[in-house]
Each structure stands twice: as C-alpha cells, then as structure tokens.
Coordinates of C-alpha atoms and ligand atoms in Angstrom, one line a residue:
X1 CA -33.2 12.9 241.1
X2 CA -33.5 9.1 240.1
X3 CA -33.7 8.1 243.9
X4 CA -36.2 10.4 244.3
X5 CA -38.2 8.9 241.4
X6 CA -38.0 5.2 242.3
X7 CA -38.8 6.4 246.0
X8 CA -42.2 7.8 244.5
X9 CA -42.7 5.1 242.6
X10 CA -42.4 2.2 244.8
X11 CA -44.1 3.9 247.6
X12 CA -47.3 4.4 245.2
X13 CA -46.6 2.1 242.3
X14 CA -50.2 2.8 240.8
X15 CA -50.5 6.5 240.1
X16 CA -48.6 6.7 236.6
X17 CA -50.2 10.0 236.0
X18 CA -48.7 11.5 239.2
X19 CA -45.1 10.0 238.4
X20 CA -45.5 11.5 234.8
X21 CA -46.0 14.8 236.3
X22 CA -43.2 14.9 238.5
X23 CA -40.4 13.1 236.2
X24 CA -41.3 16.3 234.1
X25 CA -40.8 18.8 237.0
X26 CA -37.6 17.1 238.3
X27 CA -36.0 17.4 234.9
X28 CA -36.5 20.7 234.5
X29 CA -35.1 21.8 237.9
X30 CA -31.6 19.5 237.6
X31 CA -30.0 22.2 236.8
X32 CA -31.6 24.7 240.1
X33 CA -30.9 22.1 242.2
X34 CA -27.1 21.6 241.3
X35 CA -27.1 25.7 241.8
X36 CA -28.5 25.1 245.3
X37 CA -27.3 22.0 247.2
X38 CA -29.4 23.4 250.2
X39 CA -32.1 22.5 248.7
X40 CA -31.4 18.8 248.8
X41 CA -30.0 19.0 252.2
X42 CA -33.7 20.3 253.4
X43 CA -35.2 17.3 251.2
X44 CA -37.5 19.9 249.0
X45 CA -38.2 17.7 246.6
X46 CA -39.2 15.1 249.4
X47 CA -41.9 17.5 250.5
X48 CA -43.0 19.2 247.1
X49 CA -44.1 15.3 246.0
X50 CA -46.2 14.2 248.8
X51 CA -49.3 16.1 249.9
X52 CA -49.6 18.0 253.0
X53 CA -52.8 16.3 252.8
X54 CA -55.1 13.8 251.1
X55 CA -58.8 13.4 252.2
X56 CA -61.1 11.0 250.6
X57 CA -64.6 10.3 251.7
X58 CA -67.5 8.6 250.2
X59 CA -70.3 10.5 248.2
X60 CA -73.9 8.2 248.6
X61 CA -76.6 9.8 247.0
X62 CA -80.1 9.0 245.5
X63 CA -81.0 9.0 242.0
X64 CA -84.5 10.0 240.5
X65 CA -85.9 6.3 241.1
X66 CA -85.1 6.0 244.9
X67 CA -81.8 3.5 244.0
X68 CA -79.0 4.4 246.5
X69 CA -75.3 4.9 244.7
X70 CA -71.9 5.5 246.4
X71 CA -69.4 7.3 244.7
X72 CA -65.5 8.2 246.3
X73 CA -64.6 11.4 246.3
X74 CA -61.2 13.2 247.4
X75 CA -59.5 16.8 247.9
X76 CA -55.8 17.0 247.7
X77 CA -54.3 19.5 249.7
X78 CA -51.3 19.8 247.9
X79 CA -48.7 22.6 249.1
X80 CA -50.1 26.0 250.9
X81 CA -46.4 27.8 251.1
X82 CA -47.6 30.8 249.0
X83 CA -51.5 31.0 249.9
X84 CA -54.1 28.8 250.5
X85 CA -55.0 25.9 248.6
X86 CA -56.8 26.0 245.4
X87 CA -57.9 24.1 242.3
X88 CA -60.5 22.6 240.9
X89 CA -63.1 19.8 241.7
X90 CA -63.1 17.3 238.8
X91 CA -66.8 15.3 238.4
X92 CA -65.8 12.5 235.3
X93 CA -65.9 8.6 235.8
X94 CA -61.7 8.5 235.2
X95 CA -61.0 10.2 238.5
X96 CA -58.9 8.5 240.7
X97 CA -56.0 9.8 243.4
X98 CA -53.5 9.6 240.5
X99 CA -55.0 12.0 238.4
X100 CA -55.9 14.2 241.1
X101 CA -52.5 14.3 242.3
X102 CA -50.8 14.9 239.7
X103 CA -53.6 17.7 239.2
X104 CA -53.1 19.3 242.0
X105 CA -48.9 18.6 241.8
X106 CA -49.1 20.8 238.8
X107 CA -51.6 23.2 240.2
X108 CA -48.8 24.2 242.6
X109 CA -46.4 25.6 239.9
X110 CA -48.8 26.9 237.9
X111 CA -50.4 29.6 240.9
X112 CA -46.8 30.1 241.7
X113 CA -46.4 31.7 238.1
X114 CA -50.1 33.6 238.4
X115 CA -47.9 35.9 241.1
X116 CA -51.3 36.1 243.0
X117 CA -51.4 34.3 246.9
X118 CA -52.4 31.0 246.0
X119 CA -51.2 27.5 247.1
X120 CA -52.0 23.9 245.2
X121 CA -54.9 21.5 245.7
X122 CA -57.5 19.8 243.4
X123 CA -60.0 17.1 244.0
X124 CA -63.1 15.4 243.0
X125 CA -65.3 12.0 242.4
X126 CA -65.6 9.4 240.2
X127 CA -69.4 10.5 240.0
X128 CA -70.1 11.0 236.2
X129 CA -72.4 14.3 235.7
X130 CA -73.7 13.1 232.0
X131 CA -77.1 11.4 231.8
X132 CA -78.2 12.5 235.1
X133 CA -80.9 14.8 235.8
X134 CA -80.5 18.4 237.7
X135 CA -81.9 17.0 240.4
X136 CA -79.6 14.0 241.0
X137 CA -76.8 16.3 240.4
X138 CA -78.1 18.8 243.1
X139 CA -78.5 15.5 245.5
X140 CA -74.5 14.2 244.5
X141 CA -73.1 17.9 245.1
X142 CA -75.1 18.5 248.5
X143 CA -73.6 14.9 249.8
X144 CA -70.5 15.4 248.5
X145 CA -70.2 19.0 250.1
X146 CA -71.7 17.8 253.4
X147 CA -68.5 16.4 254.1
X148 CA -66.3 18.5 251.8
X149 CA -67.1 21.9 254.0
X150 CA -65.1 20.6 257.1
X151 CA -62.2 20.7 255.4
X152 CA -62.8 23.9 253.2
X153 CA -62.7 27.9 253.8
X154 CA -62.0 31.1 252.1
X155 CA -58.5 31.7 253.8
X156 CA -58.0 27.5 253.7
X157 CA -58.8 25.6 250.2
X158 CA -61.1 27.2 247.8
X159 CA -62.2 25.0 244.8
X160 CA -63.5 26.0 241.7
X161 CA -63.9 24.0 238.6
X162 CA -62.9 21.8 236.1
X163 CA -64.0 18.7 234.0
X164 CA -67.5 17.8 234.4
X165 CA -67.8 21.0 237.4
X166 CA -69.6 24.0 235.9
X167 CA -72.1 27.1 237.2
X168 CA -74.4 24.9 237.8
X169 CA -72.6 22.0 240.5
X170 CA -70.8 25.2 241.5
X171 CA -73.7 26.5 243.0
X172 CA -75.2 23.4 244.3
X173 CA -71.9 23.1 246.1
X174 CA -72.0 26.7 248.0
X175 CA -75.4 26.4 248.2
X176 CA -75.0 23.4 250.8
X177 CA -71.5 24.8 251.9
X178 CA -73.4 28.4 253.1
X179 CA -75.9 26.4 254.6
X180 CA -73.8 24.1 257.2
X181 CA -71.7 26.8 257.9
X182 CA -74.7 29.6 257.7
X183 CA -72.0 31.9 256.3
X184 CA -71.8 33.6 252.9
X185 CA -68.0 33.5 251.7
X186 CA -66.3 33.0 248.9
X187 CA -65.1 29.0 249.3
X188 CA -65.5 28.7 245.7
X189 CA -64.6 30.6 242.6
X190 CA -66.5 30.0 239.3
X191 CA -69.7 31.1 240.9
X192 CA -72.4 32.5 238.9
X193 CA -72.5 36.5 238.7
X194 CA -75.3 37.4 240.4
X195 CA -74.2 36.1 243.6
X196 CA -70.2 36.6 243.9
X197 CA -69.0 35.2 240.9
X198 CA -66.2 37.1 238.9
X199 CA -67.2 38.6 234.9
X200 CA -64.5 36.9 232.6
X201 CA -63.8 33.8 235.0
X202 CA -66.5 31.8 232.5
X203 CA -63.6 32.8 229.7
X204 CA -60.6 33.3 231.3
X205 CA -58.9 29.9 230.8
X206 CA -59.7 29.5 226.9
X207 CA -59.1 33.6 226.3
X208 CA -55.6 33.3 228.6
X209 CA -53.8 30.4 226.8
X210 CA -55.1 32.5 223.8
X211 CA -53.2 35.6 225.3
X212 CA -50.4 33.8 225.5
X213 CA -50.1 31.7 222.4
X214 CA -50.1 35.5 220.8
X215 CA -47.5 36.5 223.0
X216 CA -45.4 33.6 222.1
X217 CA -46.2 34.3 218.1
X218 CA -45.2 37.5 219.0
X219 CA -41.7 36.7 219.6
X220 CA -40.9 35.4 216.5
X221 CA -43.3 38.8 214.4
X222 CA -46.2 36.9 213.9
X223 CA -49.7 37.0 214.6
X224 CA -53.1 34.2 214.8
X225 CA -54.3 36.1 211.9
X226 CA -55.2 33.5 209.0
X227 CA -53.8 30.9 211.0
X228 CA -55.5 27.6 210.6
X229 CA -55.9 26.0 214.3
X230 CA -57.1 22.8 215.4
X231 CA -58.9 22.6 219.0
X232 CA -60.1 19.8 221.0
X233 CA -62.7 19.3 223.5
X234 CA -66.1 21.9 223.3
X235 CA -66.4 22.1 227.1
X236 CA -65.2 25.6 229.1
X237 CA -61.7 25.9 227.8
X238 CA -62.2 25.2 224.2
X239 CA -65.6 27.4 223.6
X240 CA -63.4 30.3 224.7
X241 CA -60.2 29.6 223.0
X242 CA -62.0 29.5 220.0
X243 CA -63.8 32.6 220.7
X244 CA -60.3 34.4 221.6
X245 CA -58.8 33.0 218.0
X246 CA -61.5 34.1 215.5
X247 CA -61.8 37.3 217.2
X248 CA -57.7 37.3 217.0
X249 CA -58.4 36.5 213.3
X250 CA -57.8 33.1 213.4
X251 CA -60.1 30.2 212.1
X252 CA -60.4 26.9 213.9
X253 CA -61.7 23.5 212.3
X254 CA -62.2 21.4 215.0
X255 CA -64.2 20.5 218.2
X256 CA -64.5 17.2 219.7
X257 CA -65.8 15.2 223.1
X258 CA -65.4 11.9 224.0
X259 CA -67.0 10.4 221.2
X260 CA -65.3 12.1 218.5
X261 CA -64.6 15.3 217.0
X262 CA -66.1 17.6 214.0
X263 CA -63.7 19.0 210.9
X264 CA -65.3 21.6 209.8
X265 CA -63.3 23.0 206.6
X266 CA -64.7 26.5 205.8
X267 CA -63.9 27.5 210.0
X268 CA -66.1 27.8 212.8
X269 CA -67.3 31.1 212.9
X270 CA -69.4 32.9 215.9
X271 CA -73.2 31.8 214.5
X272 CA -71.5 28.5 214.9
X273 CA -69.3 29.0 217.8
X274 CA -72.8 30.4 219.8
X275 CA -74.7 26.9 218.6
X276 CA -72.1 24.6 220.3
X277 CA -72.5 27.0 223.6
X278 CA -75.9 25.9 223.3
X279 CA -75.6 22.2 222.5
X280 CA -73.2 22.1 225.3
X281 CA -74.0 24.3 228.2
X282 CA -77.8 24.2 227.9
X283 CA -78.8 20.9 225.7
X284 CA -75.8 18.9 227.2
X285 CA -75.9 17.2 223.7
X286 CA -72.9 15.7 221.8
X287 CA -70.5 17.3 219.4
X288 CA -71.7 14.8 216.2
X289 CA -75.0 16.9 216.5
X290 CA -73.0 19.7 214.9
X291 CA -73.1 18.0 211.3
X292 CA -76.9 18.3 212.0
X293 CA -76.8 21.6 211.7
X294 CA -73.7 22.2 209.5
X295 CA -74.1 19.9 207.3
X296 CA -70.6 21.1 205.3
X297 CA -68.6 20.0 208.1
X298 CA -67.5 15.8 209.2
X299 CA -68.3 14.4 212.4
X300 CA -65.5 10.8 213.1
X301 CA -66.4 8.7 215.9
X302 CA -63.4 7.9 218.3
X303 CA -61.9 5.1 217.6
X304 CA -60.0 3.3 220.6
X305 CA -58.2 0.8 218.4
X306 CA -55.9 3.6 216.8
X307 CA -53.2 4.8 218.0
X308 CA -53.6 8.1 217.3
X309 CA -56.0 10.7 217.2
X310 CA -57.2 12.1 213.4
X311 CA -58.3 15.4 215.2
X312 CA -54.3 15.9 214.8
X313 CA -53.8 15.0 211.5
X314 CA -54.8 17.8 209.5
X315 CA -53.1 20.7 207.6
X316 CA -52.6 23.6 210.2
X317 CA -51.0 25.9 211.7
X318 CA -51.4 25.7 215.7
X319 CA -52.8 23.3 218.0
X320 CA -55.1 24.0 221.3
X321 CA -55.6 20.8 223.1
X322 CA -58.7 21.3 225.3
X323 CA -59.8 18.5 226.6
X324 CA -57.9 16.1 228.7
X325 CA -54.1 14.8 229.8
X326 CA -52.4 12.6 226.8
X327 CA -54.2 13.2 224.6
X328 CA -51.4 14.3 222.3
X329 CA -49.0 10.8 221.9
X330 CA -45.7 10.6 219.9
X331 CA -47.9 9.6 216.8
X332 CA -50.4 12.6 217.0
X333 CA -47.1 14.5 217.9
X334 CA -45.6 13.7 214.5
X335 CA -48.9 14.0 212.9
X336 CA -48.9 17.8 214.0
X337 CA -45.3 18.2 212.8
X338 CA -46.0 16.8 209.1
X339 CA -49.1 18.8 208.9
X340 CA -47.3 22.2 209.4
X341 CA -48.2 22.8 213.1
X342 CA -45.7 24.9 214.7
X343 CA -47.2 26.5 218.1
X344 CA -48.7 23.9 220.2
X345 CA -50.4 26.1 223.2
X346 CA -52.1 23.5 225.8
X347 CA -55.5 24.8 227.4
X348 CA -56.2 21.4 229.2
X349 CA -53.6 20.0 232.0
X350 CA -50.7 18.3 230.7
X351 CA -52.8 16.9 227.1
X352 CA -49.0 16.3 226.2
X353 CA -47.3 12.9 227.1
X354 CA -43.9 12.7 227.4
X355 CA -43.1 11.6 224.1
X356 CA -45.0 14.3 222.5
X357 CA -42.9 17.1 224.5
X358 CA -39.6 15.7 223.8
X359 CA -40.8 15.7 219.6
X360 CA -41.7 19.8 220.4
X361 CA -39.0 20.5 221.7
X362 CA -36.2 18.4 219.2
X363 CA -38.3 20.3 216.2
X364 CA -37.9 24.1 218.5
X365 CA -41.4 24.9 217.8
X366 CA -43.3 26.9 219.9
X367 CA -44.6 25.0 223.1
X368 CA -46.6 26.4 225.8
X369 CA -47.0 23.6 229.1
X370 CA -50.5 23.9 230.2
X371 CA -49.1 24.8 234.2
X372 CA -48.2 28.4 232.2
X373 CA -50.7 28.9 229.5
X374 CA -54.1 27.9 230.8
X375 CA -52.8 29.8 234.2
X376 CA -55.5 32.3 233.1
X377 CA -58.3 30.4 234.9
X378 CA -56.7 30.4 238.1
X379 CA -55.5 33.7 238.1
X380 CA -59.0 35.0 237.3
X381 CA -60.1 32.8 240.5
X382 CA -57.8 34.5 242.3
X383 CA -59.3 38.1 241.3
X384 CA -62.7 36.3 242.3
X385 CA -61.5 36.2 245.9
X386 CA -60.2 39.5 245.7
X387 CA -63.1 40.7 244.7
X388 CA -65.5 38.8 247.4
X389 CA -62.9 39.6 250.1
X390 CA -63.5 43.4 249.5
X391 CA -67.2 42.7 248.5
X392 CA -66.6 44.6 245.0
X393 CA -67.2 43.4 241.7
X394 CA -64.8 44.5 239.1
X395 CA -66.0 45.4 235.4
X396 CA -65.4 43.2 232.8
X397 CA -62.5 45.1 231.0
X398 CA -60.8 45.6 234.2
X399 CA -60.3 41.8 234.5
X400 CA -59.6 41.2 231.1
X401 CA -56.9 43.8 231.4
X402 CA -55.5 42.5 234.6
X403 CA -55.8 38.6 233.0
X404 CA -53.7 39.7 229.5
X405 CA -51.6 41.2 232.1
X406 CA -50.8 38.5 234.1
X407 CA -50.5 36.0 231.1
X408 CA -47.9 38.4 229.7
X409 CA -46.0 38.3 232.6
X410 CA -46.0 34.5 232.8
X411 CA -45.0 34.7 229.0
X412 CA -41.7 36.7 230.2
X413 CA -41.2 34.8 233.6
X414 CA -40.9 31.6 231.4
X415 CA -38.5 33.2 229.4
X416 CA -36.3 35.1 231.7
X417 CA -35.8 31.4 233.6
X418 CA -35.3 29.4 231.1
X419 CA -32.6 31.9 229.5
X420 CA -31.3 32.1 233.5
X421 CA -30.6 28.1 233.2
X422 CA -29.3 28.0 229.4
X423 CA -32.6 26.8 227.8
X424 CA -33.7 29.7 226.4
X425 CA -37.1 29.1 224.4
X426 CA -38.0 25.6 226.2
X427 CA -41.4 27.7 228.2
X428 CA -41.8 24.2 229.8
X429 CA -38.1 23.9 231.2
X430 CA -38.7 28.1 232.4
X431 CA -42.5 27.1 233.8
X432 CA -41.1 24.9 236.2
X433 CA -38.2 26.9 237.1
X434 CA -39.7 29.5 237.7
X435 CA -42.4 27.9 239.9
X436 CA -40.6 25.3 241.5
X437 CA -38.2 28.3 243.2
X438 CA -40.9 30.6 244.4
X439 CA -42.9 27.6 245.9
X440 CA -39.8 26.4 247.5
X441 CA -38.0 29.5 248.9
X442 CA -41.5 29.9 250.7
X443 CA -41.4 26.8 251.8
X444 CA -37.9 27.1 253.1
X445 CA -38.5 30.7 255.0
X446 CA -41.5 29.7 257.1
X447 CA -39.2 26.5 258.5
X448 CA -40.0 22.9 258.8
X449 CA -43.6 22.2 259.2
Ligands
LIG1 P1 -65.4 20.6 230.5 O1 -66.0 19.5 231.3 O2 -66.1 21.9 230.3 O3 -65.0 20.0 229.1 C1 -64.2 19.0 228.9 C2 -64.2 18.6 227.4 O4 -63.2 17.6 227.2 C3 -65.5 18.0 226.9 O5 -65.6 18.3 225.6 C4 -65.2 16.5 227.2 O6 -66.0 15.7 226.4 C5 -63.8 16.4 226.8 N1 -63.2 15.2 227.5 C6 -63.1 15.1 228.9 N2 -62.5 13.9 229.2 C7 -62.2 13.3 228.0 C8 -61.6 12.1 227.7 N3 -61.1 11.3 228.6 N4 -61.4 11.9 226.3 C9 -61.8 12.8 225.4 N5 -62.5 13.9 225.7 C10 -62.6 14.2 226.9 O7 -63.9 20.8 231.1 P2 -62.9 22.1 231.0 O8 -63.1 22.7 229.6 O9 -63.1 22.9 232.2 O10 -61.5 21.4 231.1 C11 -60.8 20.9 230.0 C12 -59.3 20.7 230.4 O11 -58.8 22.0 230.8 C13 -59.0 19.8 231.6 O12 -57.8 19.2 231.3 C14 -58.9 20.8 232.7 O13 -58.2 20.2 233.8 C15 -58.2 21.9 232.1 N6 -58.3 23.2 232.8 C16 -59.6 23.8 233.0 C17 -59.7 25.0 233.6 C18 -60.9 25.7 233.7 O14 -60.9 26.9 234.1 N7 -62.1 25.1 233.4 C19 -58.4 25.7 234.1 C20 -57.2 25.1 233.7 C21 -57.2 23.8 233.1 P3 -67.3 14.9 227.0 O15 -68.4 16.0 227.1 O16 -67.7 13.8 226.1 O17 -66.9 14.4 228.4

C-alpha cells in the first residue's frame, strides 16, 4: 500500500486533497486486499487512482461591462466500470485538479454503494458564481458547456451539481448543451421540474444523510428527537438537513457560509428555516443577515487566524457538516467530543480530516463518511435518469420512499462489511469496503481496458 502511496505522490506531488482521499481508501481495504492477492497482481489499485480521463479547457467569457475573463475548467472522468460517469460540476474560486479528483475518486465508491448504474466523475472551474449578475452567469455556463458537451451524454458522463452549481447554472448549462447537440436528453440531473428534473432531488442530499444519521441512532434505540445539532454551511445540503431534523424532532443552532456562522439558541424552526431559503436561493445574501431578522440569535465572523472553528464548540448532541472538505480539524474534533457530540453524520464530501476521523473512531461514536451518507443526492440523480430515460416523472412520495430505501440499505451494506473484515461499527472502514469491491470486481470482469 505504501508503494502505492509514494507512487501517487511523487507522480503528482501537488494534489494533497487527492492523496488524502486515497490514503483513507487504501487503509480501509488492507485487509480485502490480503484476502485477494489477485487483486494486486492485476494492479487495481494502480487503476482505481488515476483517471480514465482528465479534460481541462479554458472558460473565456464576458462580464456586464464588455471586460474579457478566462477561467479553467475540468471534468474528471474517473472510473465507468459500473455505469457511466457522474458527479457534480463544482463553480467556487478553490477549484483546482486536486480537489476535483479527489471529488470524483470518492464519487466512485460512493455510487457503487447507491446500488444504482453509475460510474465516478466530477468537474468544474475556478469561476466564482457570487457577485456576478444572471447574465454573466448565463455567458460563463454557455462558454463553459460549448466545450463541455463534446465530451458529455446521457449513456456517457452526466453532471449535476454541487458547490456554487444550482437550478439556475443547471439550466444555463442544458440550455446550451440541447442546443449544440439539438437534442433533448437528460445530460444533467438537478434540472428544474418543469422540464425533466426529478421532485425530491432539490432535498435528497440534506433529507438522505438525515435518513441515515436515524438509521445509525437507531442501532443503539435512539432517536433525533430533542437532540441538539449543530449544522454548517446554508447552501443545498444544509437547508434540507435541517429541514429533515426538525421535522424528525430535532432542533439545530447553527448555519454558517464562508464568512461565518449564526448560533441561534432557542433552534431554528421552519418560519426561520423558509427565511434563509430565501436569503440564499433568491437574495443570494449572507448568513450574518440572519441576526437582522432574529435578533435573539449571534452572528461570528470567521476568523482565519484560529485554529479551529467555534461553529463546533458548542453543547450538542450531533454534528452535520455541510459545507466543504476539512472543515472539521483535530481541534474542532475534540471540541465536538467535550461538548457531548456523539453522532457526527457528514452531508458535505469528506468535511473530516484525517485527524478528526481517527478522534471518532478512538471515542466509538457514531460516524457516518460522507461517500455513504450524503449518497442520497446521487442516488436521487440516478432516479432522475430513470425517469427521463422512460420519459415519466415519479411522484414525490414515490422517490422519497425509494431514497429512505436506498439510504437504509447503504446503512446495512456498511455494516455487514465492516463486520465481514472485523471492524464492526467503523461505517467508514465498511463504505469503502463495500465500494471498493463492487467497483473493482467490475473492473476485473470486463478485462483490461
Ligand atoms: P452550496 O453551494 O449550495 O452551499 C455550500 C455552502 O458551504 C455555502 O453555505 C457556502 O458558503 C459554504 N462553503 C463553501 N465553501 C466554503 C469554504 N471554503 N469555507 C466555508 N464555507 C464554505 O453547495 P452544496 O450544499 O450543494 O454542497 C455542500 C457540500 O456537500 C459540498 O462538500 C458538496 O460537495 C457536498 N455534496 C453536495 C451534494 C448535492 O447534492 N448538492 C451531494 C453530495 C455532496 P458561501 O455561500 O459563503 O460560499
């Protein structure tokens, strides 16, 4: 495993995020491979870590005063063994091929566990969606797609969204995908409903993780009722989670956004729940405009020079970490631990680092890694491309009911494998288990291409 380590690292030295995600996976899957020494013979883990694919482009576009800007985009075609390739399309200044690699590395475990046909990709641009107009973000998605669509199709990569990629670039992007290609398919999921989009995709991420945080509480009797949860970010993932834990019976004291994050005491209920949909969907505003309104609740800037987060360090029950990856350091880990947390259920992709895992799992609390609990949102893209493929749209308790479903089977597939390899509990040793060994028994039957 170490050889194959230093070989990743040497060969791309820069992408830190990418070797984080794989040290993880390798880890976990020690004990699979020692169980099947073909698997190092046909050099797997050789071909799980590089792309079958990496395509980057440049994005120039036009902003409302006639200046010219070039962004760089990508699309990571990551692994198409089990379907084809899907994940999101991040927009946020950050992006780079590290983080989208290790994005889309992840992405390839966590369809695996969705049990629906769908291989691993992500991509995106380094084009940053806040402060711009509609119309410059119409002009940036229509560039960006007009070289994006060559290398896109229903039954070849179909992106959705993620960070900074909502409805509305969604349908800027098909609108200029249907338009070179004059066909009406569906490339993308997260489209809007009136046109091919899927009821419950908006929520399926935050509602999922939800699904299986309960499932997890579950195992040991318990319930979200009066537990006190923290949640970070307030974009897709977190508005839903939150919705899914007060209806659960839960009450959640925090939102945040890159600037900082609200505590609001008394809980955020669904008058105030509905006024950050609007703040953030619609007025594109900032989370400290909450206190505006509520003026019971305390807005804290972020603070860069700490090394920790205070959204952590406060008395409660579970943690949802919405918003990005690391966002959770050994600090904020052992913050959560003093402060009574003892579920930690990730809605973002890996929010975790390293150091932050090993503290959840030395204290056995309950940990869910995002590649199993914020599955939800895939899977529901999945059932978006059912749906468009038969040209039916499904009603909203029939995909809420397949979604609980399939986040209740991931619940048990993580457990089953990690009892299977002697780690019974550790859902982040059975995620990758179980993944990892679908992906690469696919891989292995259709040869050596
Ligand atoms: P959104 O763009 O809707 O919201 C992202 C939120 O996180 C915003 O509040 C944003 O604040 C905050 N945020 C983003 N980057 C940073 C940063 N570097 N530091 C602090 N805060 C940050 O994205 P989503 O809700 O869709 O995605 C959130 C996470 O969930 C990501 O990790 C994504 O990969 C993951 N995910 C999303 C899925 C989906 O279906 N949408 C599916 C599975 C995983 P600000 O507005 O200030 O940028």
């Amino acid at each position: 495993m170490t050889d194959i380590l230093n070989l990743i690292k040497n060969r791309d030295p820069g992408e830190k995020e990418f070797h984080q995600a794989v040290e993880e996976v390798l880890e976990s899957v020690q004990p699979v491979l020692d169980r099947n020494p073909q698997y190092r013979q046909d050099a797997v883990l050789e071909r799980i870590t590089e792309p079958e694919r990496v395509i980057m482009f440049r994005v120039p576009w036009m902003d409302d005063q006639g200046q010219v800007h070039v962004n760089r985009a990508f699309r990571i075609q990551m692994n198409s063994a089990i379907g084809p390739y899907k994940g999101g399309l991040r927009f946020h200044p950050s992006v780079n091929l590290s983080i989208l690699k290790f994005l889309a590395f992840e992405q390839v475990f966590k369809n695996a566990l969705t049990t629906l046909s769908m291989g691993g990709g992500k991509g995106g641009s380094d084009f940053d969606p806040k402060g711009k107009s509609d119309n410059e973000v119409m002009r940036f998605c229509q560039s960006f797609m007009a070289e994006l669509f060559r290398h896109i199709g229903p039954d070849t990569d179909v992106p959705a969204g993620d960070i900074g990629v909502g409805a509305r670039e969604i349908g800027y992007l098909f609108g200029m995908y249907k338009k070179l290609r004059n066909e009406f398919t569906g490339v993308l999921t997260g489209k809007s409903l009136g046109w091919g989009g899927s009821l419950i995709r908006p929520e399926a991420t935050g509602y999922g993780s939800v699904y299986f945080a309960a499932e997890m509480l579950a195992t040991q009797n318990q319930t979200l009722e009066g537990k006190t949860c923290l949640v970070s970010g307030s974009g897709n993932v977190s508005q839903y989670t939150v919705e899914k834990i007060i209806e659960f019976g839960g009450k959640v004291v925090t939102f945040s956004d890159s600037s900082g994050y609200i505590y609001d005491e008394e809980g955020i209920d669904t008058d105030k729940l509905a006024f950050v949909k609007r703040l953030k969907n619609i007025k594109r505003g900032r989370i400290s405009e909450y206190i505006d309104k509520y003026s019971e609740a305390v807005y804290t800037e972020a603070d860069t020079s700490l090394d920790y987060n205070p959204l952590w360090n406060h008395k409660s029950d579970c943690a949802f970490p919405g918003a990005t990856e690391n966002e959770i350091n050994e600090t904020d880990a052992t913050n959560l631990m003093k402060n009574g947390v003892h579920l930690v259920c990730e809605g973002a992709n890996m929010p975790s680092t390293p150091e932050a895992i090993n503290i959840f799992l030395d204290k056995k609390i309950l940990y869910a890694p995002g590649k199993a609990s914020n599955a939800g949102g895939v899977a529901v893209s999945g059932l978006e491309m059912a749906q468009n493929s038969m040209r039916l749209n499904w009603p909203a308790d029939e995909v809420d009911r397949r979604l609980k479903m399939i986040m209740k089977n991931i619940h048990q597939t993580c457990l089953n494998a990690s009892a299977e390899y002697g780690v019974s509990g550790n859902y982040m040793a059975g995620a990758n288990i179980a993944g990892f060994t679908k992906v690469v028994n696919a891989m292995l039957d259709q040869g050596l291409v």
